[in-house]
GROMACS .gro file of N, CA and C in nm:
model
  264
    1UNK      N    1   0.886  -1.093   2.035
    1UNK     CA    2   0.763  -1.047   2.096
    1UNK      C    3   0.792  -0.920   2.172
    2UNK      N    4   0.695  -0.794   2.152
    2UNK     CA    5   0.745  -0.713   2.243
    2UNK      C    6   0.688  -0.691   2.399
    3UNK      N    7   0.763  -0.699   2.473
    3UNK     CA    8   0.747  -0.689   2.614
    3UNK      C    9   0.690  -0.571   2.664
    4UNK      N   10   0.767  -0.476   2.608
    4UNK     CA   11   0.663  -0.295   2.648
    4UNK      C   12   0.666  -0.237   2.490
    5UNK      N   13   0.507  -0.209   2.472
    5UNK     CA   14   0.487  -0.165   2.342
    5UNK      C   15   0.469  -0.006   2.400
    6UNK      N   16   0.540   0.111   2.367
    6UNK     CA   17   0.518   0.211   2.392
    6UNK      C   18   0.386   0.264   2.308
    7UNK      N   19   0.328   0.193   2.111
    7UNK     CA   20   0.233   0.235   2.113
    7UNK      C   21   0.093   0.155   2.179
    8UNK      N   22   0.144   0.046   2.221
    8UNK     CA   23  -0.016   0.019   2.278
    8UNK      C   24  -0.041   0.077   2.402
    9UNK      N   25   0.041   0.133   2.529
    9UNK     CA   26  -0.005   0.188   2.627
    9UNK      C   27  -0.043   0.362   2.553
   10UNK      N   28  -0.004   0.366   2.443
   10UNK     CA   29  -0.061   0.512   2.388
   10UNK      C   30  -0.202   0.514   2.335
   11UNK      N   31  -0.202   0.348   2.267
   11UNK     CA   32  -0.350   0.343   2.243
   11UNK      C   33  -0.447   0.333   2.306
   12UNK      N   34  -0.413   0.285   2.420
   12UNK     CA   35  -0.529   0.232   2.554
   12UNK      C   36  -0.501   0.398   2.633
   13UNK      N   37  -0.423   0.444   2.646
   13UNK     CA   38  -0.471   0.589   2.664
   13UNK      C   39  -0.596   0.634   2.570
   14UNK      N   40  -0.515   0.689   2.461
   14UNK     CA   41  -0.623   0.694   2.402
   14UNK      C   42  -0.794   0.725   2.381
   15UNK      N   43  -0.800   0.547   2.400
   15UNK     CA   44  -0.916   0.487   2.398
   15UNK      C   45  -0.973   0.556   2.527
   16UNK      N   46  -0.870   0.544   2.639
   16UNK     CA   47  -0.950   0.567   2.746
   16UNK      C   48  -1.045   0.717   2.775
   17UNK      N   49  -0.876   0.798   2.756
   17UNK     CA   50  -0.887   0.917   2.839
   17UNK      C   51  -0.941   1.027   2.692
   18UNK      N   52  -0.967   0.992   2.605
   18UNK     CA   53  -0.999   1.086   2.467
   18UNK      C   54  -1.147   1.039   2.387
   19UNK      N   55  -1.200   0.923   2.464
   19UNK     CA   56  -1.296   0.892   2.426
   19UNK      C   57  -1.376   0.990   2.419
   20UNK      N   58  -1.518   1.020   2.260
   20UNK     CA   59  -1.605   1.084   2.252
   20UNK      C   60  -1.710   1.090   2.359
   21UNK      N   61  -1.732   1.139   2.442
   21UNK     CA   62  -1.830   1.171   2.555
   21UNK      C   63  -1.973   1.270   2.495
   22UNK      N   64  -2.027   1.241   2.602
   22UNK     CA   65  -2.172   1.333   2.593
   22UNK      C   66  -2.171   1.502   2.566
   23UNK      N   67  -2.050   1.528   2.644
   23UNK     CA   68  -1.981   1.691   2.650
   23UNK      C   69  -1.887   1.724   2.538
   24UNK      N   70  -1.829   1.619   2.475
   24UNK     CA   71  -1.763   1.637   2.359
   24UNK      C   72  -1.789   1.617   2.222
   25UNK      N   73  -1.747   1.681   2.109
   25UNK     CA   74  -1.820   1.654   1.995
   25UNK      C   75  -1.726   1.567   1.899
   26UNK      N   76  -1.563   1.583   1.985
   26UNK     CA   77  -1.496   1.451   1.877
   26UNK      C   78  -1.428   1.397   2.033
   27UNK      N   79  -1.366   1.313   1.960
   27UNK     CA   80  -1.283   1.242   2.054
   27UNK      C   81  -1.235   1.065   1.942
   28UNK      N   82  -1.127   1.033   2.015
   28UNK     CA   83  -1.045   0.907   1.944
   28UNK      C   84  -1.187   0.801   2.030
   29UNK      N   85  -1.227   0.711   1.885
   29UNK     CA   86  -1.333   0.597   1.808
   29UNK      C   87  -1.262   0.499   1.743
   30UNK      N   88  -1.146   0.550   1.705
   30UNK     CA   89  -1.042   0.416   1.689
   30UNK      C   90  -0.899   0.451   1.666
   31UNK      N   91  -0.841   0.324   1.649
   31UNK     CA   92  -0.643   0.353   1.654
   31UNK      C   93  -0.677   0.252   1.534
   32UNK      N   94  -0.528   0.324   1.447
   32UNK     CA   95  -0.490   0.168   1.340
   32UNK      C   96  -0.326   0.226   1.387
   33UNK      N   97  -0.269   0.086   1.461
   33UNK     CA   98  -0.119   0.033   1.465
   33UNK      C   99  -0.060   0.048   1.320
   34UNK      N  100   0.008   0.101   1.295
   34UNK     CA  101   0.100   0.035   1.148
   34UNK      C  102   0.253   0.027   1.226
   35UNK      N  103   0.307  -0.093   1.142
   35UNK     CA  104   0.419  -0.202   1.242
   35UNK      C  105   0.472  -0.230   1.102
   36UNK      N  106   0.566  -0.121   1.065
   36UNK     CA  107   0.665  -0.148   1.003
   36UNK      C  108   0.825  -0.193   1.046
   37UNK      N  109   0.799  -0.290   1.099
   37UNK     CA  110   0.970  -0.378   1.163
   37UNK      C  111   0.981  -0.479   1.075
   38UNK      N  112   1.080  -0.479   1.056
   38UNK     CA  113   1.163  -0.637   1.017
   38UNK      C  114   1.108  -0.801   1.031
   39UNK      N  115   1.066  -0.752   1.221
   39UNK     CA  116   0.969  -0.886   1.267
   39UNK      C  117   0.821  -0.825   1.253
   40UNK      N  118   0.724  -0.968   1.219
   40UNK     CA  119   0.632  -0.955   1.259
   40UNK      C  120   0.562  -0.871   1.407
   41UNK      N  121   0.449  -0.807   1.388
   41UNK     CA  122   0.443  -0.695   1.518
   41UNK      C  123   0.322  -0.789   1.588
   42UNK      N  124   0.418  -0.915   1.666
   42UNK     CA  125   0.305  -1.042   1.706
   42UNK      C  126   0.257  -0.955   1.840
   43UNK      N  127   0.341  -0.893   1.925
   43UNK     CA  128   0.304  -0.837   2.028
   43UNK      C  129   0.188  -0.764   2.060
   44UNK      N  130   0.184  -0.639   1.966
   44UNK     CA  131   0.048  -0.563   1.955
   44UNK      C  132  -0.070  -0.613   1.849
   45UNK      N  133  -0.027  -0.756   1.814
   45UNK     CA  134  -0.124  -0.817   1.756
   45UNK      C  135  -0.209  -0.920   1.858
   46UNK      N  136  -0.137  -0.975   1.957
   46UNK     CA  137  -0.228  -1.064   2.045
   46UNK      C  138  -0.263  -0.930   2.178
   47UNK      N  139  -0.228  -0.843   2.196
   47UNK     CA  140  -0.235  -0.705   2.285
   47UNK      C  141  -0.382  -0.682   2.265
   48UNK      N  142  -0.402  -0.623   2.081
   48UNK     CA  143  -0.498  -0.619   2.115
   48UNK      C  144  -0.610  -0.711   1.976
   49UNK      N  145  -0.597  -0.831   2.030
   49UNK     CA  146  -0.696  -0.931   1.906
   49UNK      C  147  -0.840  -0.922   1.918
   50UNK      N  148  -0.875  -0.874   2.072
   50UNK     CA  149  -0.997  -0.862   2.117
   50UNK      C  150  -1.071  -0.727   2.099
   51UNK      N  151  -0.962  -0.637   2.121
   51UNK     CA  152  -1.009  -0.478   2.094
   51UNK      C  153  -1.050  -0.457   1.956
   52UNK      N  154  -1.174  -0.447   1.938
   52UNK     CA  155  -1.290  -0.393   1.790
   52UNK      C  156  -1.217  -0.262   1.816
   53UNK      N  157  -1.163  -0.197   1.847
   53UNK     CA  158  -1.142  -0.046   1.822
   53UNK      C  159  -1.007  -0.018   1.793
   54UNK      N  160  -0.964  -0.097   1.780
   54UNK     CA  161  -0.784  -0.110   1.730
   54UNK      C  162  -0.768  -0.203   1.613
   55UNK      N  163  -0.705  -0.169   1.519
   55UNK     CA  164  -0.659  -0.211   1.403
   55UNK      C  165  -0.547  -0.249   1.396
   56UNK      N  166  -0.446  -0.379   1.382
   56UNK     CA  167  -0.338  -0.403   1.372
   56UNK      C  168  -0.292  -0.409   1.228
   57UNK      N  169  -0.155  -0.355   1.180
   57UNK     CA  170  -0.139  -0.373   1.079
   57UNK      C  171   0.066  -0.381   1.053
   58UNK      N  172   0.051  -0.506   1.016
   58UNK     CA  173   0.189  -0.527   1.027
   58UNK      C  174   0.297  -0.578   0.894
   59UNK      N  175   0.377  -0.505   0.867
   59UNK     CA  176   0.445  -0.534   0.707
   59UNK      C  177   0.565  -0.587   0.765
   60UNK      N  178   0.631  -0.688   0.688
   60UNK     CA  179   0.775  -0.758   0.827
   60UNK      C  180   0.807  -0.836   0.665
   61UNK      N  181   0.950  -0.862   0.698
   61UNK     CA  182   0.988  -1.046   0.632
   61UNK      C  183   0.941  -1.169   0.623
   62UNK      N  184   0.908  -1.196   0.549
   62UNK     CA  185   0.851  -1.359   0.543
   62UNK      C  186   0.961  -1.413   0.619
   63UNK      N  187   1.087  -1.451   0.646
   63UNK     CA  188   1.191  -1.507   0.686
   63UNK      C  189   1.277  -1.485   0.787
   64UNK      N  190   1.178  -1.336   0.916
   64UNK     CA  191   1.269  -1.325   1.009
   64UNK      C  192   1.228  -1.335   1.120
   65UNK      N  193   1.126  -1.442   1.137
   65UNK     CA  194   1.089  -1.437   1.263
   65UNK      C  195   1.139  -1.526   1.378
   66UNK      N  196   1.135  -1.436   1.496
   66UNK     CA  197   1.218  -1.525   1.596
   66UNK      C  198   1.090  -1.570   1.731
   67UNK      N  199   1.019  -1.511   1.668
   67UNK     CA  200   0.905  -1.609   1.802
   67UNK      C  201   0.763  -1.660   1.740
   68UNK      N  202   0.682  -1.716   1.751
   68UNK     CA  203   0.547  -1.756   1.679
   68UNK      C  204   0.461  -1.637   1.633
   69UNK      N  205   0.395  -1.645   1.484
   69UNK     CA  206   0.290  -1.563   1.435
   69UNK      C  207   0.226  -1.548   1.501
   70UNK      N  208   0.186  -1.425   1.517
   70UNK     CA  209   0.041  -1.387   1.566
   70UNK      C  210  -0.048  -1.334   1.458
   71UNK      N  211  -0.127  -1.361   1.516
   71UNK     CA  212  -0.230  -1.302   1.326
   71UNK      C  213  -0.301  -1.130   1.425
   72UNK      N  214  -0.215  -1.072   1.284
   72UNK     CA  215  -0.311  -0.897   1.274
   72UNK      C  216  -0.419  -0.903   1.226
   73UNK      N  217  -0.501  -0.792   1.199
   73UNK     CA  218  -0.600  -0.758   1.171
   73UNK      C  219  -0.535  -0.733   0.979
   74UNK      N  220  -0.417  -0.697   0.931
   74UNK     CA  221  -0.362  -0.720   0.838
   74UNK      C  222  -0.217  -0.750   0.836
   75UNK      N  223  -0.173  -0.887   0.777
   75UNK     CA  224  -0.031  -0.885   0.748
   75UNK      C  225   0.007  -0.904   0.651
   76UNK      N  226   0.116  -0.808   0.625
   76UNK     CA  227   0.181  -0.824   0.473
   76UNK      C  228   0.343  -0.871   0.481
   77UNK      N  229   0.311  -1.004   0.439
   77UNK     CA  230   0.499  -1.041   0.444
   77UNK      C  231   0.583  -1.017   0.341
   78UNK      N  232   0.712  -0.950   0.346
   78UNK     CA  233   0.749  -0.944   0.236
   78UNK      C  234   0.858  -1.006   0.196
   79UNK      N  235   0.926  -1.061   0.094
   79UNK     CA  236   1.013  -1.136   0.032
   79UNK      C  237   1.170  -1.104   0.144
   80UNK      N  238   1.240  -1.227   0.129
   80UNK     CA  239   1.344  -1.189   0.208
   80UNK      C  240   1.425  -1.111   0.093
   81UNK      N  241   1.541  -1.002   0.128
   81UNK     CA  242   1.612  -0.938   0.020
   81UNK      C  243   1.507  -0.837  -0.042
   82UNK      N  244   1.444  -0.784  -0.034
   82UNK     CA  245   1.332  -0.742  -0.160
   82UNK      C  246   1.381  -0.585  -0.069
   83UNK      N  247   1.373  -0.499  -0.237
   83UNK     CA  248   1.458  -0.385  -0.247
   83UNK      C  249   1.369  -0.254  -0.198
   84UNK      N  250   1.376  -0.159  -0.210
   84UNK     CA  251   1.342  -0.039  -0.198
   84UNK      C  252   1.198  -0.030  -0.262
   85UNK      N  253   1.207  -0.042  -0.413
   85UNK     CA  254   1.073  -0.043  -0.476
   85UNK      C  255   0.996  -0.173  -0.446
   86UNK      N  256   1.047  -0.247  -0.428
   86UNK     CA  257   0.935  -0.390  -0.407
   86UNK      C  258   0.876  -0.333  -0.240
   87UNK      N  259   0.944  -0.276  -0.202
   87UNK     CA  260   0.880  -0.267  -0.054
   87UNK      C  261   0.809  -0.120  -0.078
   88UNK      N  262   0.844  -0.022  -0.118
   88UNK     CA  263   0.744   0.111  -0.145
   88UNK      C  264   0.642   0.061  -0.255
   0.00000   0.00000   0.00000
């Protein structure tokens, strides 16, 4: 599980301080996480399960997890051993 996610305090920036305003004509309307680690990315998946404006998306091992699933907004597990092309 991660303890300090350096991108979710980037996303809740973000969200906060870049939001589209009345004076502005763009501004950040959403984040998508992509969580390409080894482990499941359970951390910035229960971070943010509630946030509609964040997208979690996490590709990991079926076989290496060391703390409980969290469910993303997408997870893709992939085979333990599985090579270069099975993963591109």
């Amino acid at each position: 599980f991660c303890v300090f996610s350096d991108i979710a305090v980037a996303a809740n920036v973000a969200l906060r301080d870049y939001a589209p305003s009345s004076g502005k004509k763009r501004g950040v309307e959403r984040v998508l996480i992509v969580d390409l680690d080894v482990h499941q990315g359970n951390g910035n998946a229960v971070l943010f399960s509630s946030e509609r404006r964040v997208t979690t998306f996490s590709m990991h091992c079926e076989g290496n997890f060391f703390s409980e699933i969290q469910i993303s907004d997408v997870d893709v597990a992939l085979p333990i051993g599985c090579s270069d092309s099975e993963y591109l």
